[in-house]
Amino acid sequence: MTAPERAPLGAALALLLTVTSLAGPHAPGLIAVAVGAMAIMVAAGWTELLELPDALGSRVVIAATGVVGAALTLLGTDRPSPLQGVAVVAAVGLLAAFVQQMLRRERRALTLSLTGTVSGSLLVALSCCWTLASSESAGAPAAGLVTAAGAGLAVALLIEETPLPGLLRLPLSMLASAAVTGVVAAELGASVLPVGAALGLLVAFGAGGVHQLLGSILVAREPTASLAVAAAPVATTGVVVLMAVRILG
């Protein structure tokens, strides 16, 4: 999977979150399913991207953290502090990573394997913030922030894969994301145009940084590794969207 092929994949994930956020009361459940699928993508590509020695074990830990986390955050949104679910999932993923290393027969590259698995687990745990953002804004005008952020993210990721110079791609993607996010948020009544534009800037900056960091790794263009490069920026952006919903909602 080359870079041009990878770009629509990341943008498609963001567009999927955008569309599912418009499903009304069913939006949180659909987004939880999308987040679970995203976690499986990250798990499949993360071990290849970082060249971890125990690929199967790391994939199981990362995928389980994301899938279980998406389910728990969806079911636990009626608690006083639903964000605790993300913290619990991240902690359990950390413990599972240590257990995985203890059970390995081959002791080669223990530090690499542990840190790589932990970072992947934390990444998919953060993706659960998309579910929380959708659940906490369901039925309220703030739900439009999730839709707007997803649309802006899709545009930003498409621009990130254009053949433009690196120093130009990020500012251009931020401007495009700000425009799209601001207009969509204003049209849906979620926020005024300047506030939505600011959200778009944050979304594009965070996603662009993750994309450029992971995309610079030598094996990033390999087919399996490209899955993680495409999904990771979308996963991490959920934190920004949740913050926006809580502050502006």
mmCIF file of N, CA, C and O in Angstrom, residues 52-141:
data_model
loop_
_atom_site.group_PDB
_atom_site.id
_atom_site.type_symbol
_atom_site.label_atom_id
_atom_site.label_comp_id
_atom_site.label_asym_id
_atom_site.label_seq_id
_atom_site.Cartn_x
_atom_site.Cartn_y
_atom_site.Cartn_z
ATOM 1 N N LEU A 52 8.165 -5.144 15.822
ATOM 2 C CA LEU A 52 8.179 -5.787 17.132
ATOM 3 C C LEU A 52 8.426 -7.283 16.978
ATOM 4 O O LEU A 52 7.925 -7.919 16.031
ATOM 5 N N PRO A 53 9.166 -7.895 17.892
ATOM 6 C CA PRO A 53 9.542 -9.308 17.737
ATOM 7 C C PRO A 53 8.383 -10.287 17.926
ATOM 8 O O PRO A 53 8.305 -11.295 17.228
ATOM 9 N N ASP A 54 7.478 -10.018 18.855
ATOM 10 C CA ASP A 54 6.348 -10.909 19.108
ATOM 11 C C ASP A 54 5.095 -10.294 18.505
ATOM 12 O O ASP A 54 4.244 -9.734 19.205
ATOM 13 N N ALA A 55 4.978 -10.402 17.195
ATOM 14 C CA ALA A 55 3.915 -9.703 16.477
ATOM 15 C C ALA A 55 2.526 -10.165 16.915
ATOM 16 O O ALA A 55 1.642 -9.341 17.177
ATOM 17 N N LEU A 56 2.321 -11.471 17.008
ATOM 18 C CA LEU A 56 0.996 -11.990 17.332
ATOM 19 C C LEU A 56 0.560 -11.549 18.725
ATOM 20 O O LEU A 56 -0.569 -11.070 18.915
ATOM 21 N N GLY A 57 1.440 -11.708 19.711
ATOM 22 C CA GLY A 57 1.079 -11.324 21.068
ATOM 23 C C GLY A 57 0.766 -9.838 21.183
ATOM 24 O O GLY A 57 -0.208 -9.443 21.834
ATOM 25 N N SER A 58 1.572 -8.999 20.545
ATOM 26 C CA SER A 58 1.337 -7.554 20.600
ATOM 27 C C SER A 58 0.037 -7.182 19.906
ATOM 28 O O SER A 58 -0.708 -6.313 20.374
ATOM 29 N N ARG A 59 -0.259 -7.847 18.809
ATOM 30 C CA ARG A 59 -1.508 -7.560 18.101
ATOM 31 C C ARG A 59 -2.721 -7.906 18.953
ATOM 32 O O ARG A 59 -3.702 -7.159 18.988
ATOM 33 N N VAL A 60 -2.662 -9.023 19.642
ATOM 34 C CA VAL A 60 -3.782 -9.427 20.499
ATOM 35 C C VAL A 60 -4.001 -8.406 21.607
ATOM 36 O O VAL A 60 -5.138 -7.992 21.887
ATOM 37 N N VAL A 61 -2.926 -7.969 22.246
ATOM 38 C CA VAL A 61 -3.041 -7.008 23.344
ATOM 39 C C VAL A 61 -3.606 -5.686 22.849
ATOM 40 O O VAL A 61 -4.535 -5.112 23.450
ATOM 41 N N ILE A 62 -3.080 -5.179 21.742
ATOM 42 C CA ILE A 62 -3.519 -3.873 21.225
ATOM 43 C C ILE A 62 -4.968 -3.944 20.752
ATOM 44 O O ILE A 62 -5.787 -3.065 21.072
ATOM 45 N N ALA A 63 -5.307 -4.975 19.991
ATOM 46 C CA ALA A 63 -6.672 -5.096 19.477
ATOM 47 C C ALA A 63 -7.676 -5.259 20.616
ATOM 48 O O ALA A 63 -8.744 -4.630 20.617
ATOM 49 N N ALA A 64 -7.347 -6.094 21.595
ATOM 50 C CA ALA A 64 -8.255 -6.307 22.719
ATOM 51 C C ALA A 64 -8.457 -5.026 23.517
ATOM 52 O O ALA A 64 -9.581 -4.720 23.946
ATOM 53 N N THR A 65 -7.394 -4.260 23.696
ATOM 54 C CA THR A 65 -7.511 -2.990 24.419
ATOM 55 C C THR A 65 -8.480 -2.057 23.722
ATOM 56 O O THR A 65 -9.347 -1.433 24.361
ATOM 57 N N GLY A 66 -8.362 -1.938 22.408
ATOM 58 C CA GLY A 66 -9.238 -1.033 21.670
ATOM 59 C C GLY A 66 -10.677 -1.497 21.602
ATOM 60 O O GLY A 66 -11.607 -0.704 21.820
ATOM 61 N N VAL A 67 -10.881 -2.776 21.317
ATOM 62 C CA VAL A 67 -12.247 -3.296 21.176
ATOM 63 C C VAL A 67 -12.979 -3.282 22.514
ATOM 64 O O VAL A 67 -14.127 -2.816 22.611
ATOM 65 N N VAL A 68 -12.318 -3.782 23.551
ATOM 66 C CA VAL A 68 -12.938 -3.781 24.877
ATOM 67 C C VAL A 68 -13.145 -2.354 25.363
ATOM 68 O O VAL A 68 -14.170 -2.028 25.978
ATOM 69 N N GLY A 69 -12.172 -1.486 25.093
ATOM 70 C CA GLY A 69 -12.310 -0.094 25.502
ATOM 71 C C GLY A 69 -13.494 0.591 24.852
ATOM 72 O O GLY A 69 -14.227 1.340 25.503
ATOM 73 N N ALA A 70 -13.709 0.345 23.564
ATOM 74 C CA ALA A 70 -14.849 0.944 22.868
ATOM 75 C C ALA A 70 -16.165 0.484 23.484
ATOM 76 O O ALA A 70 -17.098 1.279 23.660
ATOM 77 N N ALA A 71 -16.230 -0.802 23.835
ATOM 78 C CA ALA A 71 -17.452 -1.330 24.445
ATOM 79 C C ALA A 71 -17.677 -0.761 25.841
ATOM 80 O O ALA A 71 -18.796 -0.372 26.200
ATOM 81 N N LEU A 72 -16.617 -0.705 26.639
ATOM 82 C CA LEU A 72 -16.759 -0.222 28.011
ATOM 83 C C LEU A 72 -17.124 1.263 28.056
ATOM 84 O O LEU A 72 -17.940 1.676 28.880
ATOM 85 N N THR A 73 -16.501 2.055 27.205
ATOM 86 C CA THR A 73 -16.832 3.480 27.208
ATOM 87 C C THR A 73 -18.257 3.717 26.729
ATOM 88 O O THR A 73 -18.933 4.647 27.193
ATOM 89 N N LEU A 74 -18.744 2.880 25.835
ATOM 90 C CA LEU A 74 -20.125 3.008 25.379
ATOM 91 C C LEU A 74 -21.103 2.646 26.492
ATOM 92 O O LEU A 74 -22.105 3.330 26.713
ATOM 93 N N LEU A 75 -20.802 1.577 27.232
ATOM 94 C CA LEU A 75 -21.698 1.107 28.287
ATOM 95 C C LEU A 75 -21.587 1.938 29.558
ATOM 96 O O LEU A 75 -22.497 1.922 30.389
ATOM 97 N N GLY A 76 -20.460 2.639 29.712
ATOM 98 C CA GLY A 76 -20.238 3.357 30.963
ATOM 99 C C GLY A 76 -20.479 4.844 30.882
ATOM 100 O O GLY A 76 -20.037 5.596 31.769
ATOM 101 N N THR A 77 -21.189 5.311 29.857
ATOM 102 C CA THR A 77 -21.394 6.755 29.707
ATOM 103 C C THR A 77 -22.400 7.309 30.710
ATOM 104 O O THR A 77 -22.521 8.529 30.843
ATOM 105 N N ASP A 78 -23.134 6.442 31.417
ATOM 106 C CA ASP A 78 -24.091 6.929 32.404
ATOM 107 C C ASP A 78 -23.461 7.100 33.784
ATOM 108 O O ASP A 78 -24.126 7.475 34.740
ATOM 109 N N ARG A 79 -22.187 6.823 33.907
ATOM 110 C CA ARG A 79 -21.508 7.000 35.187
ATOM 111 C C ARG A 79 -21.149 8.461 35.396
ATOM 112 O O ARG A 79 -21.085 9.242 34.448
ATOM 113 N N PRO A 80 -20.889 8.862 36.664
ATOM 114 C CA PRO A 80 -20.544 10.268 36.936
ATOM 115 C C PRO A 80 -19.325 10.745 36.169
ATOM 116 O O PRO A 80 -19.260 11.898 35.778
ATOM 117 N N SER A 81 -18.333 9.869 35.994
ATOM 118 C CA SER A 81 -17.124 10.250 35.268
ATOM 119 C C SER A 81 -16.789 9.178 34.235
ATOM 120 O O SER A 81 -15.966 8.294 34.487
ATOM 121 N N PRO A 82 -17.442 9.232 33.070
ATOM 122 C CA PRO A 82 -17.224 8.191 32.060
ATOM 123 C C PRO A 82 -15.798 8.152 31.533
ATOM 124 O O PRO A 82 -15.358 7.130 31.027
ATOM 125 N N LEU A 83 -15.059 9.262 31.652
ATOM 126 C CA LEU A 83 -13.688 9.275 31.172
ATOM 127 C C LEU A 83 -12.804 8.309 31.961
ATOM 128 O O LEU A 83 -11.745 7.908 31.478
ATOM 129 N N GLN A 84 -13.249 7.934 33.165
ATOM 130 C CA GLN A 84 -12.494 6.955 33.938
ATOM 131 C C GLN A 84 -12.381 5.631 33.193
ATOM 132 O O GLN A 84 -11.421 4.887 33.384
ATOM 133 N N GLY A 85 -13.375 5.349 32.351
ATOM 134 C CA GLY A 85 -13.319 4.112 31.587
ATOM 135 C C GLY A 85 -12.112 4.054 30.669
ATOM 136 O O GLY A 85 -11.476 3.002 30.519
ATOM 137 N N VAL A 86 -11.770 5.187 30.057
ATOM 138 C CA VAL A 86 -10.593 5.238 29.190
ATOM 139 C C VAL A 86 -9.328 4.988 30.000
ATOM 140 O O VAL A 86 -8.425 4.268 29.570
ATOM 141 N N ALA A 87 -9.271 5.602 31.194
ATOM 142 C CA ALA A 87 -8.096 5.404 32.056
ATOM 143 C C ALA A 87 -7.964 3.950 32.489
ATOM 144 O O ALA A 87 -6.858 3.394 32.511
ATOM 145 N N VAL A 88 -9.080 3.319 32.798
ATOM 146 C CA VAL A 88 -9.050 1.906 33.214
ATOM 147 C C VAL A 88 -8.596 1.028 32.056
ATOM 148 O O VAL A 88 -7.784 0.114 32.228
ATOM 149 N N VAL A 89 -9.115 1.302 30.873
ATOM 150 C CA VAL A 89 -8.727 0.520 29.699
ATOM 151 C C VAL A 89 -7.238 0.664 29.425
ATOM 152 O O VAL A 89 -6.541 -0.313 29.130
ATOM 153 N N ALA A 90 -6.727 1.895 29.524
ATOM 154 C CA ALA A 90 -5.305 2.121 29.298
ATOM 155 C C ALA A 90 -4.471 1.384 30.330
ATOM 156 O O ALA A 90 -3.426 0.791 30.005
ATOM 157 N N ALA A 91 -4.917 1.380 31.585
ATOM 158 C CA ALA A 91 -4.182 0.687 32.644
ATOM 159 C C ALA A 91 -4.192 -0.823 32.429
ATOM 160 O O ALA A 91 -3.163 -1.503 32.611
ATOM 161 N N VAL A 92 -5.330 -1.363 32.034
ATOM 162 C CA VAL A 92 -5.416 -2.809 31.776
ATOM 163 C C VAL A 92 -4.556 -3.188 30.571
ATOM 164 O O VAL A 92 -3.894 -4.230 30.563
ATOM 165 N N GLY A 93 -4.539 -2.335 29.547
ATOM 166 C CA GLY A 93 -3.682 -2.587 28.393
ATOM 167 C C GLY A 93 -2.217 -2.593 28.775
ATOM 168 O O GLY A 93 -1.426 -3.403 28.273
ATOM 169 N N LEU A 94 -1.838 -1.690 29.671
ATOM 170 C CA LEU A 94 -0.456 -1.652 30.162
ATOM 171 C C LEU A 94 -0.104 -2.937 30.905
ATOM 172 O O LEU A 94 0.958 -3.535 30.684
ATOM 173 N N LEU A 95 -1.014 -3.383 31.764
ATOM 174 C CA LEU A 95 -0.773 -4.626 32.498
ATOM 175 C C LEU A 95 -0.691 -5.819 31.550
ATOM 176 O O LEU A 95 0.182 -6.693 31.700
ATOM 177 N N ALA A 96 -1.584 -5.849 30.546
ATOM 178 C CA ALA A 96 -1.573 -6.949 29.586
ATOM 179 C C ALA A 96 -0.271 -6.986 28.797
ATOM 180 O O ALA A 96 0.242 -8.072 28.470
ATOM 181 N N ALA A 97 0.292 -5.815 28.500
ATOM 182 C CA ALA A 97 1.570 -5.765 27.779
ATOM 183 C C ALA A 97 2.688 -6.384 28.610
ATOM 184 O O ALA A 97 3.543 -7.110 28.084
ATOM 185 N N PHE A 98 2.700 -6.117 29.907
ATOM 186 C CA PHE A 98 3.717 -6.719 30.777
ATOM 187 C C PHE A 98 3.529 -8.236 30.868
ATOM 188 O O PHE A 98 4.506 -8.999 30.823
ATOM 189 N N VAL A 99 2.270 -8.657 30.978
ATOM 190 C CA VAL A 99 2.006 -10.101 31.041
ATOM 191 C C VAL A 99 2.452 -10.784 29.758
ATOM 192 O O VAL A 99 3.034 -11.879 29.781
ATOM 193 N N GLN A 100 2.197 -10.139 28.642
ATOM 194 C CA GLN A 100 2.614 -10.705 27.357
ATOM 195 C C GLN A 100 4.119 -10.933 27.325
ATOM 196 O O GLN A 100 4.599 -11.977 26.863
ATOM 197 N N GLN A 101 4.882 -9.963 27.800
ATOM 198 C CA GLN A 101 6.341 -10.096 27.788
ATOM 199 C C GLN A 101 6.814 -11.188 28.742
ATOM 200 O O GLN A 101 7.788 -11.894 28.460
ATOM 201 N N MET A 102 6.114 -11.342 29.849
ATOM 202 C CA MET A 102 6.476 -12.388 30.817
ATOM 203 C C MET A 102 6.239 -13.783 30.245
ATOM 204 O O MET A 102 6.941 -14.738 30.602
ATOM 205 N N LEU A 103 5.268 -13.898 29.349
ATOM 206 C CA LEU A 103 4.922 -15.204 28.789
ATOM 207 C C LEU A 103 5.724 -15.547 27.532
ATOM 208 O O LEU A 103 5.618 -16.665 27.027
ATOM 209 N N ARG A 104 6.509 -14.609 27.045
ATOM 210 C CA ARG A 104 7.294 -14.864 25.845
ATOM 211 C C ARG A 104 8.388 -15.888 26.126
ATOM 212 O O ARG A 104 9.102 -15.801 27.129
ATOM 213 N N ARG A 105 8.542 -16.825 25.236
ATOM 214 C CA ARG A 105 9.620 -17.807 25.380
ATOM 215 C C ARG A 105 10.952 -17.223 24.916
ATOM 216 O O ARG A 105 11.983 -17.468 25.521
ATOM 217 N N GLU A 106 10.874 -16.468 23.835
ATOM 218 C CA GLU A 106 12.095 -15.839 23.341
ATOM 219 C C GLU A 106 12.256 -14.484 24.022
ATOM 220 O O GLU A 106 11.343 -13.654 23.995
ATOM 221 N N ARG A 107 13.395 -14.244 24.625
ATOM 222 C CA ARG A 107 13.597 -13.038 25.425
ATOM 223 C C ARG A 107 14.274 -11.921 24.638
ATOM 224 O O ARG A 107 14.746 -10.946 25.214
ATOM 225 N N ARG A 108 14.332 -12.037 23.330
ATOM 226 C CA ARG A 108 14.998 -11.042 22.509
ATOM 227 C C ARG A 108 14.210 -9.743 22.451
ATOM 228 O O ARG A 108 12.984 -9.749 22.334
ATOM 229 N N ALA A 109 14.926 -8.614 22.540
ATOM 230 C CA ALA A 109 14.347 -7.275 22.373
ATOM 231 C C ALA A 109 13.139 -7.048 23.282
ATOM 232 O O ALA A 109 12.080 -6.588 22.844
ATOM 233 N N LEU A 110 13.309 -7.347 24.561
ATOM 234 C CA LEU A 110 12.202 -7.198 25.511
ATOM 235 C C LEU A 110 11.760 -5.737 25.632
ATOM 236 O O LEU A 110 10.565 -5.436 25.654
ATOM 237 N N THR A 111 12.735 -4.838 25.736
ATOM 238 C CA THR A 111 12.395 -3.421 25.896
ATOM 239 C C THR A 111 11.650 -2.889 24.684
ATOM 240 O O THR A 111 10.636 -2.176 24.808
ATOM 241 N N LEU A 112 12.132 -3.227 23.492
ATOM 242 C CA LEU A 112 11.463 -2.795 22.264
ATOM 243 C C LEU A 112 10.043 -3.335 22.202
ATOM 244 O O LEU A 112 9.096 -2.605 21.890
ATOM 245 N N SER A 113 9.892 -4.614 22.514
ATOM 246 C CA SER A 113 8.581 -5.242 22.441
ATOM 247 C C SER A 113 7.607 -4.633 23.453
ATOM 248 O O SER A 113 6.444 -4.373 23.134
ATOM 249 N N LEU A 114 8.090 -4.386 24.666
ATOM 250 C CA LEU A 114 7.226 -3.835 25.709
ATOM 251 C C LEU A 114 6.805 -2.411 25.383
ATOM 252 O O LEU A 114 5.609 -2.083 25.427
ATOM 253 N N THR A 115 7.768 -1.559 25.064
ATOM 254 C CA THR A 115 7.422 -0.160 24.792
ATOM 255 C C THR A 115 6.551 -0.022 23.542
ATOM 256 O O THR A 115 5.637 0.819 23.505
ATOM 257 N N GLY A 116 6.813 -0.847 22.540
ATOM 258 C CA GLY A 116 5.999 -0.798 21.336
ATOM 259 C C GLY A 116 4.568 -1.229 21.601
ATOM 260 O O GLY A 116 3.616 -0.606 21.103
ATOM 261 N N THR A 117 4.400 -2.274 22.389
ATOM 262 C CA THR A 117 3.048 -2.758 22.695
ATOM 263 C C THR A 117 2.300 -1.773 23.574
ATOM 264 O O THR A 117 1.107 -1.513 23.369
ATOM 265 N N VAL A 118 2.993 -1.194 24.549
ATOM 266 C CA VAL A 118 2.355 -0.217 25.437
ATOM 267 C C VAL A 118 1.909 1.013 24.651
ATOM 268 O O VAL A 118 0.788 1.514 24.836
ATOM 269 N N SER A 119 2.761 1.509 23.771
ATOM 270 C CA SER A 119 2.389 2.697 22.988
ATOM 271 C C SER A 119 1.196 2.414 22.088
ATOM 272 O O SER A 119 0.302 3.257 21.935
ATOM 273 N N GLY A 120 1.154 1.221 21.494
ATOM 274 C CA GLY A 120 0.001 0.863 20.673
ATOM 275 C C GLY A 120 -1.276 0.748 21.485
ATOM 276 O O GLY A 120 -2.358 1.179 21.049
ATOM 277 N N SER A 121 -1.172 0.199 22.694
ATOM 278 C CA SER A 121 -2.340 0.069 23.567
ATOM 279 C C SER A 121 -2.865 1.435 23.989
ATOM 280 O O SER A 121 -4.082 1.670 24.011
ATOM 281 N N LEU A 122 -1.966 2.335 24.336
ATOM 282 C CA LEU A 122 -2.387 3.678 24.723
ATOM 283 C C LEU A 122 -3.028 4.411 23.550
ATOM 284 O O LEU A 122 -3.991 5.167 23.721
ATOM 285 N N LEU A 123 -2.518 4.172 22.357
ATOM 286 C CA LEU A 123 -3.059 4.814 21.165
ATOM 287 C C LEU A 123 -4.515 4.410 20.941
ATOM 288 O O LEU A 123 -5.384 5.267 20.727
ATOM 289 N N VAL A 124 -4.790 3.114 20.998
ATOM 290 C CA VAL A 124 -6.164 2.670 20.766
ATOM 291 C C VAL A 124 -7.070 3.023 21.938
ATOM 292 O O VAL A 124 -8.287 3.203 21.757
ATOM 293 N N ALA A 125 -6.510 3.123 23.143
ATOM 294 C CA ALA A 125 -7.313 3.565 24.282
ATOM 295 C C ALA A 125 -7.784 4.998 24.080
ATOM 296 O O ALA A 125 -8.935 5.352 24.383
ATOM 297 N N LEU A 126 -6.908 5.846 23.539
ATOM 298 C CA LEU A 126 -7.285 7.229 23.270
ATOM 299 C C LEU A 126 -8.380 7.324 22.211
ATOM 300 O O LEU A 126 -9.190 8.260 22.233
ATOM 301 N N SER A 127 -8.409 6.373 21.292
ATOM 302 C CA SER A 127 -9.436 6.413 20.243
ATOM 303 C C SER A 127 -10.840 6.283 20.818
ATOM 304 O O SER A 127 -11.818 6.690 20.177
ATOM 305 N N CYS A 128 -10.952 5.726 22.026
ATOM 306 C CA CYS A 128 -12.268 5.581 22.663
ATOM 307 C C CYS A 128 -12.891 6.932 22.987
ATOM 308 O O CYS A 128 -14.094 7.000 23.281
ATOM 309 N N CYS A 129 -12.106 7.993 22.961
ATOM 310 C CA CYS A 129 -12.645 9.328 23.210
ATOM 311 C C CYS A 129 -13.669 9.728 22.148
ATOM 312 O O CYS A 129 -14.549 10.554 22.412
ATOM 313 N N TRP A 130 -13.552 9.154 20.948
ATOM 314 C CA TRP A 130 -14.572 9.406 19.926
ATOM 315 C C TRP A 130 -15.939 8.931 20.414
ATOM 316 O O TRP A 130 -16.954 9.616 20.221
ATOM 317 N N THR A 131 -15.978 7.750 21.031
ATOM 318 C CA THR A 131 -17.241 7.213 21.538
ATOM 319 C C THR A 131 -17.796 8.094 22.644
ATOM 320 O O THR A 131 -18.997 8.386 22.685
ATOM 321 N N LEU A 132 -16.932 8.522 23.556
ATOM 322 C CA LEU A 132 -17.376 9.382 24.651
ATOM 323 C C LEU A 132 -17.899 10.712 24.128
ATOM 324 O O LEU A 132 -18.918 11.225 24.602
ATOM 325 N N ALA A 133 -17.196 11.279 23.155
ATOM 326 C CA ALA A 133 -17.633 12.561 22.588
ATOM 327 C C ALA A 133 -19.013 12.446 21.964
ATOM 328 O O ALA A 133 -19.870 13.328 22.142
ATOM 329 N N SER A 134 -19.251 11.357 21.252
ATOM 330 C CA SER A 134 -20.558 11.152 20.635
ATOM 331 C C SER A 134 -21.638 10.906 21.683
ATOM 332 O O SER A 134 -22.756 11.433 21.575
ATOM 333 N N SER A 135 -21.317 10.122 22.713
ATOM 334 C CA SER A 135 -22.304 9.813 23.744
ATOM 335 C C SER A 135 -22.677 11.046 24.554
ATOM 336 O O SER A 135 -23.851 11.272 24.861
ATOM 337 N N GLU A 136 -21.686 11.844 24.915
ATOM 338 C CA GLU A 136 -21.943 12.998 25.761
ATOM 339 C C GLU A 136 -22.655 14.127 25.006
ATOM 340 O O GLU A 136 -23.290 14.975 25.628
ATOM 341 N N SER A 137 -22.545 14.131 23.691
ATOM 342 C CA SER A 137 -23.194 15.192 22.910
ATOM 343 C C SER A 137 -24.465 14.736 22.227
ATOM 344 O O SER A 137 -25.107 15.524 21.516
ATOM 345 N N ALA A 138 -24.853 13.471 22.411
ATOM 346 C CA ALA A 138 -26.029 12.928 21.719
ATOM 347 C C ALA A 138 -27.282 13.728 22.070
ATOM 348 O O ALA A 138 -27.576 13.996 23.233
ATOM 349 N N GLY A 139 -28.020 14.122 21.050
ATOM 350 C CA GLY A 139 -29.250 14.870 21.258
ATOM 351 C C GLY A 139 -29.059 16.334 21.560
ATOM 352 O O GLY A 139 -30.042 17.051 21.794
ATOM 353 N N ALA A 140 -27.823 16.801 21.582
ATOM 354 C CA ALA A 140 -27.532 18.204 21.875
ATOM 355 C C ALA A 140 -26.878 18.860 20.659
ATOM 356 O O ALA A 140 -26.357 18.172 19.778
ATOM 357 N N PRO A 141 -26.879 20.180 20.589
ATOM 358 C CA PRO A 141 -26.216 20.852 19.462
ATOM 359 C C PRO A 141 -24.737 20.508 19.342
ATOM 360 O O PRO A 141 -24.174 20.552 18.241
#
